PDB file of C-alpha atoms in Angstrom:
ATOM      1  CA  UNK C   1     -33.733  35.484  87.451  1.00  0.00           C
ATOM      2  CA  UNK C   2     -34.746  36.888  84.369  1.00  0.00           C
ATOM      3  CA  UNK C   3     -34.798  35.858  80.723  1.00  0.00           C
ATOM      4  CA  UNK C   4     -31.476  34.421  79.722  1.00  0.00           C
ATOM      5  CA  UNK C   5     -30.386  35.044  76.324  1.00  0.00           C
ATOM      6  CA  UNK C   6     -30.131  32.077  73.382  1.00  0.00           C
ATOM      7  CA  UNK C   7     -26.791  31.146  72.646  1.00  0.00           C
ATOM      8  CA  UNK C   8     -25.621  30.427  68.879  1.00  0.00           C
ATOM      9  CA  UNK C   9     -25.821  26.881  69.607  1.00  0.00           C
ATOM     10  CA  UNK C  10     -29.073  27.003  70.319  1.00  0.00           C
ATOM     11  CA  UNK C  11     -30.585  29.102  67.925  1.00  0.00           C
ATOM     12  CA  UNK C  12     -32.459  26.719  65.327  1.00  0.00           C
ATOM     13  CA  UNK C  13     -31.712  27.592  61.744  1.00  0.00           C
ATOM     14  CA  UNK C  14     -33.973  27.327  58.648  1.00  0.00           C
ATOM     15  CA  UNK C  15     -32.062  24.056  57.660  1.00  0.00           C
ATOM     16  CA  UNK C  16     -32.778  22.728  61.048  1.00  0.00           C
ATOM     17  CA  UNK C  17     -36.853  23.355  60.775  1.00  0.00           C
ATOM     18  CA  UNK C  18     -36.931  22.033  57.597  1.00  0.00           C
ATOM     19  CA  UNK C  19     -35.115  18.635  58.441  1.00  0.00           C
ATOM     20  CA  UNK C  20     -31.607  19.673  57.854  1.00  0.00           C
ATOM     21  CA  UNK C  21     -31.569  21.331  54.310  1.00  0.00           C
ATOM     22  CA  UNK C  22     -33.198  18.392  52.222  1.00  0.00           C
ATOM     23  CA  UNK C  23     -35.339  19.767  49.759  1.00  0.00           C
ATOM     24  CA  UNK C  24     -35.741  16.922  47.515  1.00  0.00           C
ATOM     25  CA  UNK C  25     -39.438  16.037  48.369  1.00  0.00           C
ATOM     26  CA  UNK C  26     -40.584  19.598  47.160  1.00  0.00           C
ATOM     27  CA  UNK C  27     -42.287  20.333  43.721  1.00  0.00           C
ATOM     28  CA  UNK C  28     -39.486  23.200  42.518  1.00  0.00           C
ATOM     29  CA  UNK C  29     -36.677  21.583  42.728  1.00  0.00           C
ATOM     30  CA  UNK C  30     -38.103  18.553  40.625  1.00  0.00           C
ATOM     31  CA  UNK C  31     -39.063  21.341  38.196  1.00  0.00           C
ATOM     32  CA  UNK C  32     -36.018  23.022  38.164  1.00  0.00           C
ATOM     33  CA  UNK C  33     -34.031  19.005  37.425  1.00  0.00           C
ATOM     34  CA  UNK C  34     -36.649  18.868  35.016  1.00  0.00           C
ATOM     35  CA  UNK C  35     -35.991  22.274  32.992  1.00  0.00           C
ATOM     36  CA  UNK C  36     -32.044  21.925  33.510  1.00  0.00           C
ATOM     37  CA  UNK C  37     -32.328  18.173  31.330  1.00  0.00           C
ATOM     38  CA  UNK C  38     -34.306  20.097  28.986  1.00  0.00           C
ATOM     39  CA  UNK C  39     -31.896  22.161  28.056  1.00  0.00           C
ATOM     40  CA  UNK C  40     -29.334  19.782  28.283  1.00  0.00           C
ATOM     41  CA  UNK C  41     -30.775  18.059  25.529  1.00  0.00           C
ATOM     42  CA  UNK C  42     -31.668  20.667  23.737  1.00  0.00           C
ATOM     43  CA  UNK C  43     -27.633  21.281  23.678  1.00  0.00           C
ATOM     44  CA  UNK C  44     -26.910  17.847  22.583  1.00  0.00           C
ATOM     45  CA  UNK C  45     -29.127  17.779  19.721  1.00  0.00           C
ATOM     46  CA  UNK C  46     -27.796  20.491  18.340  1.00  0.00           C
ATOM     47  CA  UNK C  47     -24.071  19.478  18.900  1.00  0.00           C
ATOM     48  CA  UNK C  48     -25.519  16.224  16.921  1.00  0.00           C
ATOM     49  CA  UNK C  49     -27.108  17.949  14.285  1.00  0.00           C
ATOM     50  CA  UNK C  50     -23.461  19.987  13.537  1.00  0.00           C
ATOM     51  CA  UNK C  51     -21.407  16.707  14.026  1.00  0.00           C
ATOM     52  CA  UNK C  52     -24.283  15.516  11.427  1.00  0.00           C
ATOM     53  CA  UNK C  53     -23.516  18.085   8.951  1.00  0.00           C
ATOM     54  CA  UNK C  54     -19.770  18.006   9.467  1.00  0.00           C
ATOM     55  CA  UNK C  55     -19.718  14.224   8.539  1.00  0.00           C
ATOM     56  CA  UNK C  56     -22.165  14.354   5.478  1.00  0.00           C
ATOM     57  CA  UNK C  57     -19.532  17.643   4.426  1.00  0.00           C
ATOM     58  CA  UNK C  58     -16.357  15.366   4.759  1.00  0.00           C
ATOM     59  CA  UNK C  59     -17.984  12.417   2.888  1.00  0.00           C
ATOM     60  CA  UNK C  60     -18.917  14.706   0.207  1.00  0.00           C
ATOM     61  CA  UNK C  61     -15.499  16.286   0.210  1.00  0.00           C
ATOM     62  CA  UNK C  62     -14.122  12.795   0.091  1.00  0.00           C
ATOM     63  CA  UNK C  63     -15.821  11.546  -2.547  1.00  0.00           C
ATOM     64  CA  UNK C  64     -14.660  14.791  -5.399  1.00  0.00           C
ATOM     65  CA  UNK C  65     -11.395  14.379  -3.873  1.00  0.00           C
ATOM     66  CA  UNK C  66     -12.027  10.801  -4.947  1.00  0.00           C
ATOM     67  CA  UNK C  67     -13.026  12.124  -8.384  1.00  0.00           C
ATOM     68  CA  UNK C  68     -10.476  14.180  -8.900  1.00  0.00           C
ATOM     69  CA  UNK C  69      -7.812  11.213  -8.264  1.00  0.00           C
ATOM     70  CA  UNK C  70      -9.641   9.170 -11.174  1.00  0.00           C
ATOM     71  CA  UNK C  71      -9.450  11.983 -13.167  1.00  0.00           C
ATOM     72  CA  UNK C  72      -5.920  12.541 -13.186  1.00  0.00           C
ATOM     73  CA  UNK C  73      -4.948   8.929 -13.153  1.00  0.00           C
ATOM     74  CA  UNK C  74      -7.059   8.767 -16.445  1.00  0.00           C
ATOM     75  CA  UNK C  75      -5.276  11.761 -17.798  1.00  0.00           C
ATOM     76  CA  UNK C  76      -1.907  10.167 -16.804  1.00  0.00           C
ATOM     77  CA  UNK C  77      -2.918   6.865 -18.185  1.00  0.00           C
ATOM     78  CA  UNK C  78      -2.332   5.484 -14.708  1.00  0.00           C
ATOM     79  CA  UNK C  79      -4.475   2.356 -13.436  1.00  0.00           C
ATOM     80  CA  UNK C  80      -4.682   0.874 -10.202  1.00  0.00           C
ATOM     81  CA  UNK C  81      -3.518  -2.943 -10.110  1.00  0.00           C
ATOM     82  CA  UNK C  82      -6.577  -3.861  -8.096  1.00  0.00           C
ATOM     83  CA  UNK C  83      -9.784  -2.571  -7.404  1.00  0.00           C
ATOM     84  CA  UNK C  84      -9.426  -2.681  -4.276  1.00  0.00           C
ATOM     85  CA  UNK C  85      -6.480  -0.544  -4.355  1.00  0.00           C
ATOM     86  CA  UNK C  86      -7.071   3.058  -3.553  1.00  0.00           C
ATOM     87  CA  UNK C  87      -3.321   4.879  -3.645  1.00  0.00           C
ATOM     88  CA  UNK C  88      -3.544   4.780  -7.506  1.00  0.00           C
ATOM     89  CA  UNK C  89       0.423   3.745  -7.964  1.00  0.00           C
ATOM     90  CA  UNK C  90       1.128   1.582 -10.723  1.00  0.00           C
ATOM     91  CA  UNK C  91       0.431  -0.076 -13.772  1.00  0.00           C
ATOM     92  CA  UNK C  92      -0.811  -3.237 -15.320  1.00  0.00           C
ATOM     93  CA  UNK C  93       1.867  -5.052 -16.721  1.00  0.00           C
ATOM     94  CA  UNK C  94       0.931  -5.241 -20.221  1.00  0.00           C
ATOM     95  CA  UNK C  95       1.252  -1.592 -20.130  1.00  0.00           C
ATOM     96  CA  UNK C  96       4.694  -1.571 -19.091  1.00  0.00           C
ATOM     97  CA  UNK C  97       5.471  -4.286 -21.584  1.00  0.00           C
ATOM     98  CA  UNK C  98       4.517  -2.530 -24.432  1.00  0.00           C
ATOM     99  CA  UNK C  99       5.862   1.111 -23.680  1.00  0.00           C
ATOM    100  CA  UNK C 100       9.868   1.223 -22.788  1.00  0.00           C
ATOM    101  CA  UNK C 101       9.791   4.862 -21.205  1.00  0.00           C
ATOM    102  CA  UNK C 102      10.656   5.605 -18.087  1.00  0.00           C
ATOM    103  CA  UNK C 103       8.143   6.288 -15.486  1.00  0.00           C
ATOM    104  CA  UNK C 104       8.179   9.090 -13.535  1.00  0.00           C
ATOM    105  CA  UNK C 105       6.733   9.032  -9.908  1.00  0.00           C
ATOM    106  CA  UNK C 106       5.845  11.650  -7.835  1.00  0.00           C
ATOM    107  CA  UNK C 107       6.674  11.382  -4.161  1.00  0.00           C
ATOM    108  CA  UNK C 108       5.054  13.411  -1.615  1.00  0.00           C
TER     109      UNK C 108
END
């Protein structure tokens, strides 16, 4: 008899020598984890940094919008009843007392 050719079965692959694909014990892929957080991080603070800047722009935006509500309400002669009362409708009553025209309100 001569040499008998392998069959696929037993024909070892490279997962097989290296004890069945697990690579975690080697160097690169720890360095390639390591450089794939990096970035990952380096993503995140930058999508902080925006969100950062978007919320100081809003708050800034808020507060002249804020402003400009004053503003008119002073122009209009139009107090709020309490200080803790940020929609700006109505008056105190002494003001209403003393002046007998109507009122007009707008309505959104």
């Amino acid at each position: 008899m001569g040499i008998r050719a392998k069959g696929a079965t037993e024909i070892k692959t490279i997962a097989a020598i290296r004890g069945s694909g697990v690579h975690s014990g080697e160097r690169h892929v720890h360095q390639f984890q390591i450089a794939s957080l990096e970035l990952e991080r380096s993503r995140r603070m930058q999508e902080r940094k925006a969100a950062m800047t978007r919320i100081a722009n809003l708050d800034a935006r808020l507060a002249e919008v804020e402003a400009l509500i004053r503003k008119h309400q002073q122009v209009l002669g139009v107090t709020s009843l309490a200080a803790g009362d940020e929609s700006g409708r109505g008056a105190p009553a002494e003001e209403k007392a003393q002046t007998n025209e109507k009122r007009r309100t707008l309505r959104y």
